[in-house]
PDB file of C-alpha atoms and ligand atoms in Angstrom:
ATOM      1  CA  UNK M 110       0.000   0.000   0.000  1.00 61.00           C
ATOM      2  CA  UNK M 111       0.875   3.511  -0.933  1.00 89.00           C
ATOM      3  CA  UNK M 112      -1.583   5.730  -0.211  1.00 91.00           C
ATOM      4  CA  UNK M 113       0.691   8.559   0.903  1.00 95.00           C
ATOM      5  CA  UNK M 114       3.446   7.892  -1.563  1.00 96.00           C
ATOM      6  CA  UNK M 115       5.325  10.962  -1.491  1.00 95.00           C
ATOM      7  CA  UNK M 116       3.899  13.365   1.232  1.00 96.00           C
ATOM      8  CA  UNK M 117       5.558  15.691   3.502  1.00 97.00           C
ATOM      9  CA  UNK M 118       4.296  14.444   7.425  1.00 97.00           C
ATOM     10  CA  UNK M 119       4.628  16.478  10.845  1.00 98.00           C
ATOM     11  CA  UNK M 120       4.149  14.634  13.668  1.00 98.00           C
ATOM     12  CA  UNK M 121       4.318  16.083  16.978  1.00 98.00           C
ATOM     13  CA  UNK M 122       4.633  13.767  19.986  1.00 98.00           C
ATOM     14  CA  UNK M 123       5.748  11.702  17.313  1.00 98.00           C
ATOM     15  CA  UNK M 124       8.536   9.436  19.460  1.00 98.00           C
ATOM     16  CA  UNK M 125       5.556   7.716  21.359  1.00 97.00           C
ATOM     17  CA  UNK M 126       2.322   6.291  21.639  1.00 96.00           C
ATOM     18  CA  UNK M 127      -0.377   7.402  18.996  1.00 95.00           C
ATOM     19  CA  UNK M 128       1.839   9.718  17.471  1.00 96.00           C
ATOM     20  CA  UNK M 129       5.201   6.907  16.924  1.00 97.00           C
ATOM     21  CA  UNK M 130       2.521   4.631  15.628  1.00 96.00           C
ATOM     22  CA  UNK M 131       1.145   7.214  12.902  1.00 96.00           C
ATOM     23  CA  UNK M 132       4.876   7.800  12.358  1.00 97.00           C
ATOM     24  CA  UNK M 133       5.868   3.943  11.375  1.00 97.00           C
ATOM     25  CA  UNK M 134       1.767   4.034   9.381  1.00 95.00           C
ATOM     26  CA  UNK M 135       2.816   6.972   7.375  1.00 96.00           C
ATOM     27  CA  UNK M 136       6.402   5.424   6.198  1.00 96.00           C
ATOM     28  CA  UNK M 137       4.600   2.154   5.707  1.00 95.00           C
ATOM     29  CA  UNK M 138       2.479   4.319   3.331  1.00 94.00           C
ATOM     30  CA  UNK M 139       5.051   5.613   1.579  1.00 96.00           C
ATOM     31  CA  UNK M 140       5.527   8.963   3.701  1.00 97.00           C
ATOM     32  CA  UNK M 141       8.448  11.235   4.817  1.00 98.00           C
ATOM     33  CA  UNK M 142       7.932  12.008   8.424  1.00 98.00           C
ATOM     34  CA  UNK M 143       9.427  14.388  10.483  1.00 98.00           C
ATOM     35  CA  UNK M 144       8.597  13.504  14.446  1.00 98.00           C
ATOM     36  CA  UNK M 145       8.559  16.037  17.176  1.00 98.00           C
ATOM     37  CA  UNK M 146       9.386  15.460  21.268  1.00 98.00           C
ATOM     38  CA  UNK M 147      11.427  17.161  23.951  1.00 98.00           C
ATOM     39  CA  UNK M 148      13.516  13.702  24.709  1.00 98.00           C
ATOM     40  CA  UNK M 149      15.929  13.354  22.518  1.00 98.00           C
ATOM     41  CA  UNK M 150      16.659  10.162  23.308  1.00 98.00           C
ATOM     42  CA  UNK M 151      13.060   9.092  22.711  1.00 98.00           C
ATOM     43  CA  UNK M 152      13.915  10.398  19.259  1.00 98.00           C
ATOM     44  CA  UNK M 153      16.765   8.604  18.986  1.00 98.00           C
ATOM     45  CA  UNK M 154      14.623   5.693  19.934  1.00 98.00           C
ATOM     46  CA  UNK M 155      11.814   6.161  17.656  1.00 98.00           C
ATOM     47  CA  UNK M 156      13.763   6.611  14.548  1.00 98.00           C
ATOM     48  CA  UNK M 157      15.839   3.707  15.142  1.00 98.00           C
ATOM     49  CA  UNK M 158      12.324   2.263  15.446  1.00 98.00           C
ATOM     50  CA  UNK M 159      10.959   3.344  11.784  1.00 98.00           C
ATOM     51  CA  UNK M 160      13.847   2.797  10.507  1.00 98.00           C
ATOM     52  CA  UNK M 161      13.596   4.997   6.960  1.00 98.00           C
ATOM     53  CA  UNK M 162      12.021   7.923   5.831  1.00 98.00           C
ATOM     54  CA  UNK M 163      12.220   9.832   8.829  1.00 98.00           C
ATOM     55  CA  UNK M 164      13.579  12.596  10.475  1.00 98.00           C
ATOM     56  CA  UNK M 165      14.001  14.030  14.493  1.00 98.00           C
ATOM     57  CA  UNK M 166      13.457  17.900  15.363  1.00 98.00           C
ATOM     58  CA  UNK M 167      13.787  18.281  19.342  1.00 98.00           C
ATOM     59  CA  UNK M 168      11.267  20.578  20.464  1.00 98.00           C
ATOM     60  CA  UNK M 169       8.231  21.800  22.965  1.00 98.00           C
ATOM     61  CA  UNK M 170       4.876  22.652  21.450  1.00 98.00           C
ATOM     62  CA  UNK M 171       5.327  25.362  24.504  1.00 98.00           C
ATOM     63  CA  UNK M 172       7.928  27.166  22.946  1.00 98.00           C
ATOM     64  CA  UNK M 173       7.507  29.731  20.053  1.00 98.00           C
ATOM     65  CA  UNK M 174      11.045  29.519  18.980  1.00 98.00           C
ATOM     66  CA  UNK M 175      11.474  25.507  18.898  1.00 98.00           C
ATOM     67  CA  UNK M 176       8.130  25.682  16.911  1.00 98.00           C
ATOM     68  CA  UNK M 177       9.859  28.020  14.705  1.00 98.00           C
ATOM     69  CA  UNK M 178      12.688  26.052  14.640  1.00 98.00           C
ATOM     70  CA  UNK M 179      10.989  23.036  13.968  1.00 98.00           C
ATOM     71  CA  UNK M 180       9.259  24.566  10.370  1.00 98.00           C
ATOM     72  CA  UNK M 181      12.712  25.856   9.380  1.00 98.00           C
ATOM     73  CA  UNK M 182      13.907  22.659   9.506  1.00 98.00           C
ATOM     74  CA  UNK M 183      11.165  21.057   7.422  1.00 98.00           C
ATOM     75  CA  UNK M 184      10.868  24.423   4.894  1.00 98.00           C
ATOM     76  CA  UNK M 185      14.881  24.071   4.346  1.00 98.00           C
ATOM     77  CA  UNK M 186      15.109  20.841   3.398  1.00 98.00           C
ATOM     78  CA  UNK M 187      10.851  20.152   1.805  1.00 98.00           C
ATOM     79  CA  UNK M 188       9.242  23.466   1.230  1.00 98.00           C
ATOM     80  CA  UNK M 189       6.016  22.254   2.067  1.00 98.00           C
ATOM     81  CA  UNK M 190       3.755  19.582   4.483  1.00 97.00           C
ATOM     82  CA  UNK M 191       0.831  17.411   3.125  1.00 96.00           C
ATOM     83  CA  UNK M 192       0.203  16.433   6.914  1.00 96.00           C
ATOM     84  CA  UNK M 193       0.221  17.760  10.051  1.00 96.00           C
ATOM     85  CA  UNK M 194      -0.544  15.830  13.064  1.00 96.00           C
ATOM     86  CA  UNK M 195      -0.574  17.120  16.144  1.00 97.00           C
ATOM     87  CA  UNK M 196      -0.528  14.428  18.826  1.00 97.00           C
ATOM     88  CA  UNK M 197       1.600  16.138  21.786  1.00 98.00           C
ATOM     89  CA  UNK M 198      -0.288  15.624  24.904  1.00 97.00           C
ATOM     90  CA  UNK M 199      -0.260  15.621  28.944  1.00 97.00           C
ATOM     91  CA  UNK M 200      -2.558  14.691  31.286  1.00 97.00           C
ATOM     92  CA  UNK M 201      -2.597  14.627  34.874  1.00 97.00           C
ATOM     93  CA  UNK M 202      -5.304  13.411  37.408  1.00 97.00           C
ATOM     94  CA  UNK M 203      -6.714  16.204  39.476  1.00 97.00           C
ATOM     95  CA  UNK M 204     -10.231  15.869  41.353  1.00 95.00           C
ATOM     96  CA  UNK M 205     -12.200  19.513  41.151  1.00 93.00           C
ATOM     97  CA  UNK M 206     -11.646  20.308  44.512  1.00 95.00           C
ATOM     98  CA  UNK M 207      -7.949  20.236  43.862  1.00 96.00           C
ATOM     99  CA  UNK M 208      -6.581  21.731  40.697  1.00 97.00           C
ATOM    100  CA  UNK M 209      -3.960  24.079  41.126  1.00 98.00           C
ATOM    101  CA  UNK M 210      -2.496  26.632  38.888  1.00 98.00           C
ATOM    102  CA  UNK M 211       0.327  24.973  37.958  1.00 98.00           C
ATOM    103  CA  UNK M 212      -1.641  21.841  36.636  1.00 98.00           C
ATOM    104  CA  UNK M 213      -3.916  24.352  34.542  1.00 98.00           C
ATOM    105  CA  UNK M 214      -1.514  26.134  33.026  1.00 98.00           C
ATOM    106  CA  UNK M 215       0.391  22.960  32.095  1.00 98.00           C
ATOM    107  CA  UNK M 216      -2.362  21.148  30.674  1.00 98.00           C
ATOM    108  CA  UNK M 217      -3.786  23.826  28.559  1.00 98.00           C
ATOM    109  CA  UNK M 218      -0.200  25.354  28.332  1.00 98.00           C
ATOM    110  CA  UNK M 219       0.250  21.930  25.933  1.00 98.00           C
ATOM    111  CA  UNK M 220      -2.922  20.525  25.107  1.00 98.00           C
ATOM    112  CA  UNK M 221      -4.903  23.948  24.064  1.00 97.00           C
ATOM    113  CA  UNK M 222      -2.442  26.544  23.638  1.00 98.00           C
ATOM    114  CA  UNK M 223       0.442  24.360  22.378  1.00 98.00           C
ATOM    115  CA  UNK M 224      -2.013  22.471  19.783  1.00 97.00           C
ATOM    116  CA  UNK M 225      -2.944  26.097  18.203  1.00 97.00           C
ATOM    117  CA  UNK M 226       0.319  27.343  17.985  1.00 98.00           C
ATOM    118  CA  UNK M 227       2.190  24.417  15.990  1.00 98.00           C
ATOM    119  CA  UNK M 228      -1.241  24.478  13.891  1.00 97.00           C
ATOM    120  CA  UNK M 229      -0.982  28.216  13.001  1.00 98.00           C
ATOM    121  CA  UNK M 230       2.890  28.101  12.719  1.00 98.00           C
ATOM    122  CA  UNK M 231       2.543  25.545  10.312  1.00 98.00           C
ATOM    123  CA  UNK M 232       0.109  26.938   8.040  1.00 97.00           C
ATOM    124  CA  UNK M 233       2.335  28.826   6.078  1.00 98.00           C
ATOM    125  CA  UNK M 234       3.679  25.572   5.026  1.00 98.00           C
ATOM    126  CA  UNK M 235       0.605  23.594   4.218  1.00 97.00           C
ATOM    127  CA  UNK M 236       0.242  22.660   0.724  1.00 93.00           C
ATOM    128  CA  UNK M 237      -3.200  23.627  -0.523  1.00 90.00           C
ATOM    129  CA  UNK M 238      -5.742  19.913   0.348  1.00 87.00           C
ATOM    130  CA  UNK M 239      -3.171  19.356   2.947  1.00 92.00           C
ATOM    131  CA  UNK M 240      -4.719  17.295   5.693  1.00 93.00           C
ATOM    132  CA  UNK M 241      -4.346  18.972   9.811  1.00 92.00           C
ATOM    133  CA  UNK M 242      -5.301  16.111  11.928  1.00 93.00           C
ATOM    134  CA  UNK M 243      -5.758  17.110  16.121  1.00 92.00           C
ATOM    135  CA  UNK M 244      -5.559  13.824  18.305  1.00 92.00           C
ATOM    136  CA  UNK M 245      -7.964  15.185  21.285  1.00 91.00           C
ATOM    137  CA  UNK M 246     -10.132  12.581  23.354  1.00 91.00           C
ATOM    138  CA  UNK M 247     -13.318  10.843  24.305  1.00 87.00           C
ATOM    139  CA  UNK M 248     -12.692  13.082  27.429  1.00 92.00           C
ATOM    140  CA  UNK M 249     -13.930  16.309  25.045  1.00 90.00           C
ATOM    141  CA  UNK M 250     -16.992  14.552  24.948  1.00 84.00           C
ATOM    142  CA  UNK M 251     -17.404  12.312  28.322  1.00 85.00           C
ATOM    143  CA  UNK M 252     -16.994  13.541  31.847  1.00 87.00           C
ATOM    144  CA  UNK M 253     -14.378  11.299  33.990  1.00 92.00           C
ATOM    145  CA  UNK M 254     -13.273  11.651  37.786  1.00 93.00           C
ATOM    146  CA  UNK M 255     -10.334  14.180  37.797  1.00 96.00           C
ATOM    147  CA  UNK M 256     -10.263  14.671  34.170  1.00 96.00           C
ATOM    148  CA  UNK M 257     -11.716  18.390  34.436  1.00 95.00           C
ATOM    149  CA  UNK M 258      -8.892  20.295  33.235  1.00 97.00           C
ATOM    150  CA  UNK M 259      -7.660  17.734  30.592  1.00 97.00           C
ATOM    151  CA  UNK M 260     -11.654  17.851  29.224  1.00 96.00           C
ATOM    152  CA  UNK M 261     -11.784  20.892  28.641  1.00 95.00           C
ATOM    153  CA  UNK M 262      -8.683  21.964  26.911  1.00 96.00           C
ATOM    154  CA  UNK M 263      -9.481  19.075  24.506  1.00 94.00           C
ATOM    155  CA  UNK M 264     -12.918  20.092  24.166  1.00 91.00           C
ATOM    156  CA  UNK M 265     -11.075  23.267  23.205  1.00 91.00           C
ATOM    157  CA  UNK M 266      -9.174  22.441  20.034  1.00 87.00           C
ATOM    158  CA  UNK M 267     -12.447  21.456  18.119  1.00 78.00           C
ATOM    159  CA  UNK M 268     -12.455  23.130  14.601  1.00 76.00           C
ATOM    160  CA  UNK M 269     -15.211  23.716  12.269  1.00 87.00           C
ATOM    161  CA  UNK M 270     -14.711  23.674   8.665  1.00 78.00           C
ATOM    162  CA  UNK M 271     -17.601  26.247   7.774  1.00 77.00           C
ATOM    163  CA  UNK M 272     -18.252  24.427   4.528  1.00 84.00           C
ATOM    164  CA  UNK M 273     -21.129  22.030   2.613  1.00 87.00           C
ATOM    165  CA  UNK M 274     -19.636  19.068   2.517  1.00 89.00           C
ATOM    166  CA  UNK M 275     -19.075  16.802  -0.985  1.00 90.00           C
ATOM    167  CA  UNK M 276     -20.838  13.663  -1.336  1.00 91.00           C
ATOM    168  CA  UNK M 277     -17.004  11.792  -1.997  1.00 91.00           C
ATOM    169  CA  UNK M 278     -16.450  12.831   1.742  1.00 91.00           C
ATOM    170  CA  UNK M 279     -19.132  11.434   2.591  1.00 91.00           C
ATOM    171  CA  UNK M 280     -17.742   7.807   0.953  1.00 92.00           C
ATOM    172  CA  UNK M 281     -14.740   8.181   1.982  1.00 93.00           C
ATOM    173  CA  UNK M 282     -15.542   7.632   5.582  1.00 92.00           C
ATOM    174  CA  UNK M 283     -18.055   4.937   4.904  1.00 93.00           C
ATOM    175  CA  UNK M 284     -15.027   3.430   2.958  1.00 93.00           C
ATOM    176  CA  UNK M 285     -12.652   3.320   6.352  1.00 94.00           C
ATOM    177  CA  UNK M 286     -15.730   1.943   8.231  1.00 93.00           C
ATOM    178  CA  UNK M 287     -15.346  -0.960   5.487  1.00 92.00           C
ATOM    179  CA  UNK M 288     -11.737  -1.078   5.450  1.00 93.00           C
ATOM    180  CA  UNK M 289      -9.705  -3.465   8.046  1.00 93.00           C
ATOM    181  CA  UNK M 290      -8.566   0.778   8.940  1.00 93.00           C
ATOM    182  CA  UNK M 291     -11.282   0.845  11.265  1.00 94.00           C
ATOM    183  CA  UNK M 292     -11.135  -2.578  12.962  1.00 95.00           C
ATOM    184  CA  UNK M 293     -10.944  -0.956  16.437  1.00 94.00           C
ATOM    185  CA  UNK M 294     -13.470   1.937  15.708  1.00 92.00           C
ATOM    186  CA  UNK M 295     -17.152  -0.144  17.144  1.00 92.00           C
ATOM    187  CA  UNK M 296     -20.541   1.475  18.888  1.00 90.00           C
ATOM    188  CA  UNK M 297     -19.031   4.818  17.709  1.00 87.00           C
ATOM    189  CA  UNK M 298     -21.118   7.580  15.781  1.00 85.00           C
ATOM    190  CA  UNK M 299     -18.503   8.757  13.253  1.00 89.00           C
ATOM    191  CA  UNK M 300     -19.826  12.544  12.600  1.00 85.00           C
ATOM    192  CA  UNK M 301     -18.595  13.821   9.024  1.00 87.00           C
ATOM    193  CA  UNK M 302     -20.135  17.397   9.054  1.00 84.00           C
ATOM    194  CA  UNK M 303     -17.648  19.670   9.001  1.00 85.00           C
ATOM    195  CA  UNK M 304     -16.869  20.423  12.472  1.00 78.00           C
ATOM    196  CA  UNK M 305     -19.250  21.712  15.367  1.00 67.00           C
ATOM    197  CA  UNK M 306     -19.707  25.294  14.222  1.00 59.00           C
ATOM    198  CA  UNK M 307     -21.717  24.304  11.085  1.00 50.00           C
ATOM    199  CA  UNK M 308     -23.786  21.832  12.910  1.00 48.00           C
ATOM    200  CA  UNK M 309     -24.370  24.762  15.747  1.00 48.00           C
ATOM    201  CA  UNK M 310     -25.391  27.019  12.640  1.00 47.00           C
ATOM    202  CA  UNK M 311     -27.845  24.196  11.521  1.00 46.00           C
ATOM    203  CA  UNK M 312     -29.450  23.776  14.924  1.00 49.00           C
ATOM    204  CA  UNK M 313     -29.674  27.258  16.227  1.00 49.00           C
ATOM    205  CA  UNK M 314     -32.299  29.838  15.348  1.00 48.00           C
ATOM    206  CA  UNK M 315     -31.632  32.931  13.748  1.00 48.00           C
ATOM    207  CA  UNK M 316     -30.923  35.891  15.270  1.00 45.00           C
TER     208      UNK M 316
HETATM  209  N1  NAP F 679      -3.316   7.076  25.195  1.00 68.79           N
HETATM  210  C1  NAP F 679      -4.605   7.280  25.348  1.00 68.79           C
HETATM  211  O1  NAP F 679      -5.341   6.457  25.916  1.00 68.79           O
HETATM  212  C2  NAP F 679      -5.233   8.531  24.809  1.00 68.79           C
HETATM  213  C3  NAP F 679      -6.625   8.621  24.817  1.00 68.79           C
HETATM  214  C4  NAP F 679      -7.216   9.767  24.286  1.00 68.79           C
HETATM  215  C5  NAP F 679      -6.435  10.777  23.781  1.00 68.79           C
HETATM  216  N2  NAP F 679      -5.082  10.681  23.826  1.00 68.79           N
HETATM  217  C6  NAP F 679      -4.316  11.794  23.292  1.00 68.79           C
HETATM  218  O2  NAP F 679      -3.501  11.275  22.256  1.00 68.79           O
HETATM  219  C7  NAP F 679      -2.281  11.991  22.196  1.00 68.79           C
HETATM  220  C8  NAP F 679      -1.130  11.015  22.308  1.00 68.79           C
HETATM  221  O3  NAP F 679      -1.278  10.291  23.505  1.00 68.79           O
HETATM  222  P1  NAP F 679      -0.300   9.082  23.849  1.00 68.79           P
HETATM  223  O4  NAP F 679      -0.917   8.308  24.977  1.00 68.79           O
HETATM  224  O5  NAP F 679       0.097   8.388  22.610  1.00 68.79           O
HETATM  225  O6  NAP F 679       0.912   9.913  24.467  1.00 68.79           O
HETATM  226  P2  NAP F 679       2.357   9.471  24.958  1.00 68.79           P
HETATM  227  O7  NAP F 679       2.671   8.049  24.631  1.00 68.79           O
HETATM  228  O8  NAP F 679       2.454   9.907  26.383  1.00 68.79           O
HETATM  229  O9  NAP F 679       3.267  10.396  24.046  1.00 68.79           O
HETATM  230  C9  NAP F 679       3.185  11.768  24.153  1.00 68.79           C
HETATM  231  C10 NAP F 679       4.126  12.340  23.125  1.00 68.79           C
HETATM  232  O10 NAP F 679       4.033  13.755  23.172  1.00 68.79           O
HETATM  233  C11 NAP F 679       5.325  14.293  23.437  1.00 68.79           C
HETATM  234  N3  NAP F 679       5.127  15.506  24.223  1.00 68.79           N
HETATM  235  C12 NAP F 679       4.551  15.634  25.431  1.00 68.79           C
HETATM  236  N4  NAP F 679       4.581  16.910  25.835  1.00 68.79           N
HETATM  237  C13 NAP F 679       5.171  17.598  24.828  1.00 68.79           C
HETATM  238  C14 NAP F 679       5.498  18.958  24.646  1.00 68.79           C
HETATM  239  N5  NAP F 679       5.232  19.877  25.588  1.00 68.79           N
HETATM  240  N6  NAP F 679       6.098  19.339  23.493  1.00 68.79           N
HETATM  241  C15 NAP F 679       6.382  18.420  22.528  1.00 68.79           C
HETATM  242  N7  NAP F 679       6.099  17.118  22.660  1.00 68.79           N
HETATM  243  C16 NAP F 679       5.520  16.713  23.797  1.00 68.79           C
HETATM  244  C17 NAP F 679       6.068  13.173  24.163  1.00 68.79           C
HETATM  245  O11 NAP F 679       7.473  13.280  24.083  1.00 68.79           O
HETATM  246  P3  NAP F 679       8.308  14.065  25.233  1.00 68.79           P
HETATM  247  O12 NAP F 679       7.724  13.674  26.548  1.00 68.79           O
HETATM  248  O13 NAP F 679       9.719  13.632  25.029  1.00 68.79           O
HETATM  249  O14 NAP F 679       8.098  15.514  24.921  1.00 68.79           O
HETATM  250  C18 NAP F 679       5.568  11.980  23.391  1.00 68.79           C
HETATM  251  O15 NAP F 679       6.251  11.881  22.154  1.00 68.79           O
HETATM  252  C19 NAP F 679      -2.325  12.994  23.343  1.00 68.79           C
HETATM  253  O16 NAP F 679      -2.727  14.250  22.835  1.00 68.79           O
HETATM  254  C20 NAP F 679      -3.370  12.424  24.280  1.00 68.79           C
HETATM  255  O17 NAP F 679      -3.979  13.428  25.052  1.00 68.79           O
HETATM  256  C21 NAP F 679      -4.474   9.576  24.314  1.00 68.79           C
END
């Protein structure tokens, strides 16, 4: 399979979990991949993992300058990304009654604030039908003890595309729910509408 022969891939959180897995997918696929981290030697680690087709930028979706740094990199030596995917994430266990600051400002510092800025930074970059894929969680949608914080700065990275969508999107989805791709996905309502804002607009009365 080949079904991303060629494409320019940013993966942040890239030398673990979700985001290493995407990473060895997208080579599999025929992707370059450039993976993201603060470790370096979970870098190290991850691209001894995949092996080919793949390249380390030490970084922290925190920092302005290492996102900077990070799209240099890629513009110097691609010009361009087909895929972004931002998978960086923290989360930390904190009942209501016992959030502090610190755990606040960390988990939205990466999760909400973090996510936006490697998204706008890499706009400029973005090929036109590039793809800009946000890994957020069933926690945007379902309350769980001591999750609060972590909800709701996934809840927060939500985007809405503010367009009618094409019939072809429509098939492709039903296609993955077909495909062996989707052999973990079950009892799940996958919504293809664009994003929230358009199915707000739909629902709500004028004004
Ligand atoms: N695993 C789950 O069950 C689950 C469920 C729902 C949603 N998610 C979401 O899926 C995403 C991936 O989760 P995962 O479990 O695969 O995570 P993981 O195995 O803990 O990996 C997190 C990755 O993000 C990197 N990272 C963390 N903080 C960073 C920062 N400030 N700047 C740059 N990179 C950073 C880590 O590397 P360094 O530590 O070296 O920076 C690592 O590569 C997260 O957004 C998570 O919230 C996970």
């Amino acid at each position: 399979m080949s079904r991303l022969q060629g494409k320019i891939a940013v993966i942040t959180g890239g030398s673990s979990g979700i985001g290493l897995a995407t990473a060895r997918r997208f080579v599999e696929e025929g992707a370059y991949v450039y993976i993201t981290g603060r470790r370096q030697s979970e870098l190290d680690k991850a691209v001894k993992l995949i092996g080919r087709h793949v390249a380390a930028v030490q970084g922290d979706v925190q920092s302005l300058d290492d996102l900077d740094r990070i799209y240099a990199k890629v513009a110097k030596e691609k010009g361009k990304i087909d895929i972004l995917v931002a998978s960086s994430g923290f989360v930390e266990h904190q009942k209501l009654g016992e959030i502090t600051t610190s755990h606040f400002d960390k988990t939205f510092g990466i999760n909400a604030r973090g996510l936006l800025f490697t998204v706008q930074k890499a706009l400029p970059l973005i090929r036109d039908g590039g793809s800009i894929v946000l890994i957020s969680s069933i926690a945007a949608f379902k309350g769980l003890p001591a999750h609060s914080t972590y909800s709701a700065s996934k809840a927060a990275v939500r985007p809405p595309l503010n367009r009618i969508g094409r019939p072809e999107e429509l098939a492709a989805a039903v296609l993955f729910l077909a495909s062996e791709d989707s052999s973990y996905v079950a009892g799940a309502d996958l919504v293809v509408d664009g994003g929230p804002e358009r199915a707000l607009r739909r629902f709500s009365p004028p004004v």
